mmCIF file of C-alpha atoms and ligand atoms in Angstrom:
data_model
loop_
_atom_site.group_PDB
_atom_site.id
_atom_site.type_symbol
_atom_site.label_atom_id
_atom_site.label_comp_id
_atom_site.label_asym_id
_atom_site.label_seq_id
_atom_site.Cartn_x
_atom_site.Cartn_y
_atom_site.Cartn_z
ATOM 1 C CA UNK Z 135 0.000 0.000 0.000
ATOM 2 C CA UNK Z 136 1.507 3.040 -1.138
ATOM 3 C CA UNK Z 137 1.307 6.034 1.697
ATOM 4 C CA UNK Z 138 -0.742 8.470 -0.112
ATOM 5 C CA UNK Z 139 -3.143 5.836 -0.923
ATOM 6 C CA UNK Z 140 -3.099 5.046 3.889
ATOM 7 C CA UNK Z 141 -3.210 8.568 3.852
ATOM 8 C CA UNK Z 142 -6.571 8.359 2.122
ATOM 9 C CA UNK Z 143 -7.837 5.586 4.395
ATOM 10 C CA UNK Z 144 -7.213 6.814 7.512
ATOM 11 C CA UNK Z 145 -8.625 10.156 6.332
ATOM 12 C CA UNK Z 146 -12.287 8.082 5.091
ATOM 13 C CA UNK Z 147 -11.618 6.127 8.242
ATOM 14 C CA UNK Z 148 -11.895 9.166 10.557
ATOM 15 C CA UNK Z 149 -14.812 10.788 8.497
ATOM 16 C CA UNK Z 150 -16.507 7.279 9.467
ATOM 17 C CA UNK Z 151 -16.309 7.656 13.074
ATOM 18 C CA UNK Z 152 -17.819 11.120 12.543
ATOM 19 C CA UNK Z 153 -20.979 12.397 14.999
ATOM 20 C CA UNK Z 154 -23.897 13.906 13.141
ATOM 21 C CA UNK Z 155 -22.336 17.344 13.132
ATOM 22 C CA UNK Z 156 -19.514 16.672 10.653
ATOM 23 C CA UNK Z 157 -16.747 16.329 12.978
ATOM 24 C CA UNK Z 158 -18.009 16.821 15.707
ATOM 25 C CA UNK Z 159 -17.273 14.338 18.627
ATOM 26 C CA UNK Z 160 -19.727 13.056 21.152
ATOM 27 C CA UNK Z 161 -20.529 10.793 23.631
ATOM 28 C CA UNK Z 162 -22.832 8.195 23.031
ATOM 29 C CA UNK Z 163 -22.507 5.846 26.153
ATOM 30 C CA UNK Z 164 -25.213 6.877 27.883
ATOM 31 C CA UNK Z 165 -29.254 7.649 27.477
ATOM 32 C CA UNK Z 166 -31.967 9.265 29.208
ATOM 33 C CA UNK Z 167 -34.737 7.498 30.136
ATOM 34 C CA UNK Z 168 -37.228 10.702 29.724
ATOM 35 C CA UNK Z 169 -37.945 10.274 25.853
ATOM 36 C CA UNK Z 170 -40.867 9.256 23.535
ATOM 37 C CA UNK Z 171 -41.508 8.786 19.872
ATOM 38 C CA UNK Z 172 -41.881 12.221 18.245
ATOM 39 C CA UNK Z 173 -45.295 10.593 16.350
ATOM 40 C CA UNK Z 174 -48.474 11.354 18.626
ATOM 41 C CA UNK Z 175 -51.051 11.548 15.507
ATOM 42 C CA UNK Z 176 -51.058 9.428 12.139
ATOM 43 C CA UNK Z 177 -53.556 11.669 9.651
ATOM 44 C CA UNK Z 178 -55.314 10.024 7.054
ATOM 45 C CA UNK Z 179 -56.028 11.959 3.303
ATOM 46 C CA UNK Z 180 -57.298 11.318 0.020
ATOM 47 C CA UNK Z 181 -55.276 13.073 -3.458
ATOM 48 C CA UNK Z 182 -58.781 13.731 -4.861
ATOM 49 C CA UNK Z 183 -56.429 12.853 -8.400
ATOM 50 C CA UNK Z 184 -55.477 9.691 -9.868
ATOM 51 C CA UNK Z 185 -52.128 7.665 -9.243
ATOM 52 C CA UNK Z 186 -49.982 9.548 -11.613
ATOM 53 C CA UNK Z 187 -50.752 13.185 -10.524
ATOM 54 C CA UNK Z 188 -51.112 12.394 -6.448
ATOM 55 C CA UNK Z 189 -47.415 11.219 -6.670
ATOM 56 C CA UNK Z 190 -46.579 13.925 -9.066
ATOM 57 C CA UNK Z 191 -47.922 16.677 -6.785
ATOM 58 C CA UNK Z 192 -46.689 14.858 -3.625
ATOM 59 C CA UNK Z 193 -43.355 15.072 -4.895
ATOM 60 C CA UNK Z 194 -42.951 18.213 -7.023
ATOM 61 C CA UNK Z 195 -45.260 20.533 -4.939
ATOM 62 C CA UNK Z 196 -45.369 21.857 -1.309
ATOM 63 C CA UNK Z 197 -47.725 19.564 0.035
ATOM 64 C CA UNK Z 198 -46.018 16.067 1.295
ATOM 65 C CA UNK Z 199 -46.909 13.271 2.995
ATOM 66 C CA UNK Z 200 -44.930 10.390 4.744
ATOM 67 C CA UNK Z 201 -46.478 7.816 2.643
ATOM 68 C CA UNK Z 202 -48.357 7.318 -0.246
ATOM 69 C CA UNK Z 203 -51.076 3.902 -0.250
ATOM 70 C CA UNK Z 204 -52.317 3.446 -4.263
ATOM 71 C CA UNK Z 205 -55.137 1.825 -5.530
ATOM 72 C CA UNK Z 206 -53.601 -1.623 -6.227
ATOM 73 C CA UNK Z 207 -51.879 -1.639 -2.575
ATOM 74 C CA UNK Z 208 -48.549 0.216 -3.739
ATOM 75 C CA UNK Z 209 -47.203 2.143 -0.759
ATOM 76 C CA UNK Z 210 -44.910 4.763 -1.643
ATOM 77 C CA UNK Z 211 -42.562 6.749 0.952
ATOM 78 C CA UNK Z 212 -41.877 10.201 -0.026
ATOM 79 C CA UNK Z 213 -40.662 11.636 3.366
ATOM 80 C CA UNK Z 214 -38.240 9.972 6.057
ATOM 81 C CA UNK Z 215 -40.600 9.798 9.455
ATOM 82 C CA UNK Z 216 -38.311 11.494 11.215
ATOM 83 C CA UNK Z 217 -38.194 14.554 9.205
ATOM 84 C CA UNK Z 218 -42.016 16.517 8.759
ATOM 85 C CA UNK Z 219 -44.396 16.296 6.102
ATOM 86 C CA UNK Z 220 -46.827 18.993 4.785
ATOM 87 C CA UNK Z 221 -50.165 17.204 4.886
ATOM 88 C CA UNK Z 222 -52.317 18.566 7.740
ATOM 89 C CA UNK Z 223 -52.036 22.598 7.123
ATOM 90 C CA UNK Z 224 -53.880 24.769 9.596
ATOM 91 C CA UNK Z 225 -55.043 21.756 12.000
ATOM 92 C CA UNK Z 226 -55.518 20.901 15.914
ATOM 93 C CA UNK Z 227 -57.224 17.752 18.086
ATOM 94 C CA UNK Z 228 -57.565 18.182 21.648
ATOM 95 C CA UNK Z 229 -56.697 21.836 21.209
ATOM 96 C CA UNK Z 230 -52.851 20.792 20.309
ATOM 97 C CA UNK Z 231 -51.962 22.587 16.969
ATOM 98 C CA UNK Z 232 -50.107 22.383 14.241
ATOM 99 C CA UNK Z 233 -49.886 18.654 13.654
ATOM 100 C CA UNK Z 234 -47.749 17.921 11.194
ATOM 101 C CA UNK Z 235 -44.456 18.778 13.713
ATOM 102 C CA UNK Z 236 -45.901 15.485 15.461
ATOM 103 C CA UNK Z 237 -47.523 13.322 13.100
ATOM 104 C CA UNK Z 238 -47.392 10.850 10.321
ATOM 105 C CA UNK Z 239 -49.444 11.940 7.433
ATOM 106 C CA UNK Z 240 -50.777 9.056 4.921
ATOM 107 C CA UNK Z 241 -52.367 9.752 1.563
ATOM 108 C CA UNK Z 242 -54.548 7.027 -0.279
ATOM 109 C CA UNK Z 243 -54.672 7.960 -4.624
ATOM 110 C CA UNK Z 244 -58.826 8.403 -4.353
ATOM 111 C CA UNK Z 245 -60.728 11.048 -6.709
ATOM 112 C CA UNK Z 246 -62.886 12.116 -3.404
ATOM 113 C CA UNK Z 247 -66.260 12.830 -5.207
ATOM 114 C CA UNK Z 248 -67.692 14.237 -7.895
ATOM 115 C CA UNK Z 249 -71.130 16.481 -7.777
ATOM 116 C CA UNK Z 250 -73.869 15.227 -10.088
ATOM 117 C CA UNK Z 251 -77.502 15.826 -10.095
ATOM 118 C CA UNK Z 252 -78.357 13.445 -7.776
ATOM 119 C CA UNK Z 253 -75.731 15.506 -5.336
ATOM 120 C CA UNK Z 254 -71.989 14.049 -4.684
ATOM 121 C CA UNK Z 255 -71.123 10.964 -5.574
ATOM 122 C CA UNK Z 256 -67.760 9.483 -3.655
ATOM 123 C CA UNK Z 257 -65.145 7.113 -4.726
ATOM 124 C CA UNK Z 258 -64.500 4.252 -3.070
ATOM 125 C CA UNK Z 259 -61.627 2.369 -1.757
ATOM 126 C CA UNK Z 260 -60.783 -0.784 -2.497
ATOM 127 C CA UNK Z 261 -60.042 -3.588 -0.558
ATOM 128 C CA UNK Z 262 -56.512 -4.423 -1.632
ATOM 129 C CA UNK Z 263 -55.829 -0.579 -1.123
ATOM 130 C CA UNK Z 264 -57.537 -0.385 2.156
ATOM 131 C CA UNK Z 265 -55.151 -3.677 2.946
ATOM 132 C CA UNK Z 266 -51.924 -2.601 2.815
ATOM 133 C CA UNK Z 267 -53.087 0.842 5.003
ATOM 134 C CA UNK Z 268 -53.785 -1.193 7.285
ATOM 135 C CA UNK Z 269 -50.336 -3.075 7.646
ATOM 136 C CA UNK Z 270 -48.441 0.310 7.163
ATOM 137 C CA UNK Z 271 -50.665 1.389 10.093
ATOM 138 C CA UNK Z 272 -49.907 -1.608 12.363
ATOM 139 C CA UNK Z 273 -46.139 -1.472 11.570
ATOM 140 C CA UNK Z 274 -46.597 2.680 12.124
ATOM 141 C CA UNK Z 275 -48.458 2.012 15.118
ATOM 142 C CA UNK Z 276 -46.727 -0.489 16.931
ATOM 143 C CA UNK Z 277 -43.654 1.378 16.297
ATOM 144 C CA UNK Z 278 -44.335 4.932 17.484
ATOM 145 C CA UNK Z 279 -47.201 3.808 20.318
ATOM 146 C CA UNK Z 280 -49.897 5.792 18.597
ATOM 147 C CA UNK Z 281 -52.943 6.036 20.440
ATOM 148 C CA UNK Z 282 -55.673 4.403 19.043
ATOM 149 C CA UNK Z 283 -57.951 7.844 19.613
ATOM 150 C CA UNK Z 284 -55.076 9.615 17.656
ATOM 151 C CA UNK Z 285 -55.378 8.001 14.386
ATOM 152 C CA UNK Z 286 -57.362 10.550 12.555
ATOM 153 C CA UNK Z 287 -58.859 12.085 9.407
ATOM 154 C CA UNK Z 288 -57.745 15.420 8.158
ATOM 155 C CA UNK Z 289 -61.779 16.370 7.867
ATOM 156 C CA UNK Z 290 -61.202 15.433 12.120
ATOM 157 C CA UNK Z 291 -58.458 17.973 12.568
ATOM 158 C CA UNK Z 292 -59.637 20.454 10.041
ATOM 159 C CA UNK Z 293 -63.284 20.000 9.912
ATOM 160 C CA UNK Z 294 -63.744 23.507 8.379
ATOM 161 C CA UNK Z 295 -61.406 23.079 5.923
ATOM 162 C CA UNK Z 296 -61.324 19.418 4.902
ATOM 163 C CA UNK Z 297 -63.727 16.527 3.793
ATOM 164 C CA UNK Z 298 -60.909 13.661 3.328
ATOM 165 C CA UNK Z 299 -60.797 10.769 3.916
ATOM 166 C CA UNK Z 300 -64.641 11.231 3.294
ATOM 167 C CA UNK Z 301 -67.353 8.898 4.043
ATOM 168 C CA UNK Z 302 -66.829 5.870 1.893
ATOM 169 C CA UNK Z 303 -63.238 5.910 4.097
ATOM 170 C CA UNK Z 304 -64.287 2.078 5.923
ATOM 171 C CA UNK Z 305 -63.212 3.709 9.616
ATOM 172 C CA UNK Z 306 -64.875 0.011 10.589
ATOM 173 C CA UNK Z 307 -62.231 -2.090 9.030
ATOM 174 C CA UNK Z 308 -59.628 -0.055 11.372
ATOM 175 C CA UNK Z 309 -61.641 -1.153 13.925
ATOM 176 C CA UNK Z 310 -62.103 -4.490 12.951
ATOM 177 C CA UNK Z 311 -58.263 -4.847 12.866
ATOM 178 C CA UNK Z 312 -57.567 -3.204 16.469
ATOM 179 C CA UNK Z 313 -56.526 -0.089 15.046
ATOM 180 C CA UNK Z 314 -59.460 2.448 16.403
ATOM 181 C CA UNK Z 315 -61.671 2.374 18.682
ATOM 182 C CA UNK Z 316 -65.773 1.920 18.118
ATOM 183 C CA UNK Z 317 -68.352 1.446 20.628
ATOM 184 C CA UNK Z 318 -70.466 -1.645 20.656
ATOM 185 C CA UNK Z 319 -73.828 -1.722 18.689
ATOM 186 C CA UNK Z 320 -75.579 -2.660 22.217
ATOM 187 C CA UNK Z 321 -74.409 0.281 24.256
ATOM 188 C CA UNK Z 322 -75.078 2.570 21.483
ATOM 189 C CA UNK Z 323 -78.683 1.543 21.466
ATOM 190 C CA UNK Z 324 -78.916 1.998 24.908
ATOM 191 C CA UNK Z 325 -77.555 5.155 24.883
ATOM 192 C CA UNK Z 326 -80.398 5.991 22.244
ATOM 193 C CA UNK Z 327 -83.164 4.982 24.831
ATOM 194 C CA UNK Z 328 -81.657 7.291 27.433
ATOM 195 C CA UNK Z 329 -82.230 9.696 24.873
ATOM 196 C CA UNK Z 330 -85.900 9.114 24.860
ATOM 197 C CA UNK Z 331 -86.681 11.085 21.287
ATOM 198 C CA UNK Z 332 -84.950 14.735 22.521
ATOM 199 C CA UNK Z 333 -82.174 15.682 20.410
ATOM 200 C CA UNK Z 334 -79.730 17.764 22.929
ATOM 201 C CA UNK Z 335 -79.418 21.117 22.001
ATOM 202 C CA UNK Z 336 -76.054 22.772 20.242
ATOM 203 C CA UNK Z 337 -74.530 23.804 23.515
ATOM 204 C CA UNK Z 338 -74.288 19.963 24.288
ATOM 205 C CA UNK Z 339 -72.939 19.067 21.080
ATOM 206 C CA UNK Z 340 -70.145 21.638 20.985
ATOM 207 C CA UNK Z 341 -68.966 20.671 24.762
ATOM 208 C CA UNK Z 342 -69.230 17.077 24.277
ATOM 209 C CA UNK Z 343 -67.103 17.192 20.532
ATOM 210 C CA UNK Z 344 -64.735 19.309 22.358
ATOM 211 C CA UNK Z 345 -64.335 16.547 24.924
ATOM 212 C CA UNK Z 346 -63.705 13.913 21.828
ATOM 213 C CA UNK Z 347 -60.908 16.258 20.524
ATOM 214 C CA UNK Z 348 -62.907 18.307 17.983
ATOM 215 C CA UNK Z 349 -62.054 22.206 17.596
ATOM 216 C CA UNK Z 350 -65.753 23.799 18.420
ATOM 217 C CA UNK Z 351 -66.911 27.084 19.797
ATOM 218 C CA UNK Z 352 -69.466 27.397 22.361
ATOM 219 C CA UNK Z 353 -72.115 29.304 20.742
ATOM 220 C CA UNK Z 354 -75.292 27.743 21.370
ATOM 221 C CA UNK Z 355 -76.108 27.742 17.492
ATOM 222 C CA UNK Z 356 -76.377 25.124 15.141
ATOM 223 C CA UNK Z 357 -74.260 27.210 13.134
ATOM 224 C CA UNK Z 358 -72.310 26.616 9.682
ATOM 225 C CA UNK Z 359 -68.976 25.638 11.763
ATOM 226 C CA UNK Z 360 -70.404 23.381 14.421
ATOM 227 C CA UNK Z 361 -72.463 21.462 11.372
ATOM 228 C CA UNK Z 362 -69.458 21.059 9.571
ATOM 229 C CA UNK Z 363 -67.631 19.548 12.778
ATOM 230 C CA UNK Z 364 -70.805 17.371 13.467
ATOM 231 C CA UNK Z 365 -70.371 16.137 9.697
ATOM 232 C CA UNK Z 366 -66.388 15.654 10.338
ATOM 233 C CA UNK Z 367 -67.558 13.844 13.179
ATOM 234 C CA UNK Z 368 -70.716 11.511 11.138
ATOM 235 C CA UNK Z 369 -67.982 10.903 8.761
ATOM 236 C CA UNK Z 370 -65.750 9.194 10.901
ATOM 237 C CA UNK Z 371 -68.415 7.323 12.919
ATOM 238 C CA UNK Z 372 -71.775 7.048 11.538
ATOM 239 C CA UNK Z 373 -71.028 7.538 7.676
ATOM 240 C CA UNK Z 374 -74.547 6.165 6.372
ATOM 241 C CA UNK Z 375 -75.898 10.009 7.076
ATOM 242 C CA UNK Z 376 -73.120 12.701 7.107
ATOM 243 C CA UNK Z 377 -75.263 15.966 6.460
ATOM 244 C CA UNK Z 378 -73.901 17.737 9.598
ATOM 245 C CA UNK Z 379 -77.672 17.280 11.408
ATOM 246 C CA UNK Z 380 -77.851 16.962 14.362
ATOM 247 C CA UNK Z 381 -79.808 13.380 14.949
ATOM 248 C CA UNK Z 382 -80.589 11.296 17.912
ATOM 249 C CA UNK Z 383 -77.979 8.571 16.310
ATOM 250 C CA UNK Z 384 -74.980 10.691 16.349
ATOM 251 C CA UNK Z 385 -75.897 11.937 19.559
ATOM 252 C CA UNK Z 386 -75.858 8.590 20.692
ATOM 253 C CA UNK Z 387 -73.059 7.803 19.294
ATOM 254 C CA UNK Z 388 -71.318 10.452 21.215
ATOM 255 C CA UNK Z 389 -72.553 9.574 24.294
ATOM 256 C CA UNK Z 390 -70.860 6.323 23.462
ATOM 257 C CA UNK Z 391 -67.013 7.062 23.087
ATOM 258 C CA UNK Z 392 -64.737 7.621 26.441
ATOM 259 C CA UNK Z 393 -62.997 10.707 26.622
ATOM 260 C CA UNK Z 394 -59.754 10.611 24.924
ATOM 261 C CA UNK Z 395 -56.855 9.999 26.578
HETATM 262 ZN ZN1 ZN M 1546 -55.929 15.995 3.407
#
């Protein structure tokens, strides 16, 4: 070995030993107990476009996401998880804001819906799509400790904003596979008898989707913004009607779900 070519070694062998700072030494012997996983929320989009522009725009624009799930069960990741995606914009759940310093954000390639005379009609998902979410979840989840209450929609944390994942988004198969949490049929029938026909008023309905995690003023009023968070909310739990009326069922259904963590 000639010594300019030793010279070059030990040089690339120092540059190995390197900390993260470049040379910069540290260390690394010891660690505190005091830590968690950056990843508190995993938020859940559609493109509203087809394969070929959702990656496009995913990759050439401003808006990111961790991952990409396509139609045929492709999942693509665009951004490391430790580093932060622009998915969730102007967001907040259980008045925490700015969510995507300390979340995952997951886009699915669906067109959303389309308006026809009949009023809008959604795409749906399917299955093998829906699928592989649901092992990049489980691997997400059992990785970062997400809590089951914290995997969310972006219509959840930005219900004046946002319709996606929209209704046809099967919430149930999440909870099918231990993902998310849904109250048993029984308990929200009995909740619906404790009802006894009288559909609480908006004051109720604001304070109680608070408690859930929802961003909602107290104003008394059925108004445009809490109908939009009691759609956000239909969405995600009782998808057959998700006009943003207030009905015994979703009431009920409220009634239903602990308090978050
Ligand atoms: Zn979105």
């Amino acid at each position: 070995m000639s010594l300019r070519l030793a010279a070059i070694l030990f040089v690339a062998f120092l540059a190995g030993c390197a900390g993260p700072g470049g040379g910069l030494r540290m260390n690394t012997d010891h660690t505190a107990q005091g830590q968690d996983s950056r990843v508190q929320y995993i938020i859940l989009h559609y493109t509203a476009g087809d394969s070929a522009r959702s990656l496009k725009t995913l990759t050439e624009k401003q808006v990111s996401s961790h991952y990409l799930v396509d139609v045929d069960g492709t999942i693509y990741r665009l951004v490391d998880e430790n580093r932060r995606a622009w998915h969730a914009g102007d967001s907040a759940w259980k008045g925490a804001g700015s969510l995507n310093a300390a979340s995952i954000g997951i886009e699915l390639v669906n067109k959303g819906f389309q308006e026809g005379a009949n009023g809008r009609a959604w795409y749906p998902y399917p299955d093998r799509q829906i699928d592989a979410l649901i092992e990049l979840l489980k691997d997400i989840q059992t990785r970062h400790d997400v809590d089951p209450d914290q995997i969310l929609g972006h219509s959840d944390v930005a219900p004046q904003r946002k319709l996606d994942p929209g209704p046809l988004f099967p919430w149930h198969k999440l909870a099918a596979a231990g993902l998310v949490n849904t109250p048993p049929r029984a308990l929200i029938e009995h909740r619906l008898n404790q009802l006894q026909g009288q559909v609480p008023p908006a004051f109720w309905f604001q304070e109680e989707l608070r408690r859930l995690g929802y961003t909602i003023d107290s104003t008394g009023e059925f108004d445009r913004a809490t109908i939009n968070v009691i759609a956000a909310f239909q969405m995600r739990h009782r998808p057959a009607r998700a006009d943003g009326q207030p009905d015994l069922e979703t009431a009920a259904w409220i009634m239903s779900l602990p308090a978050p963590r």
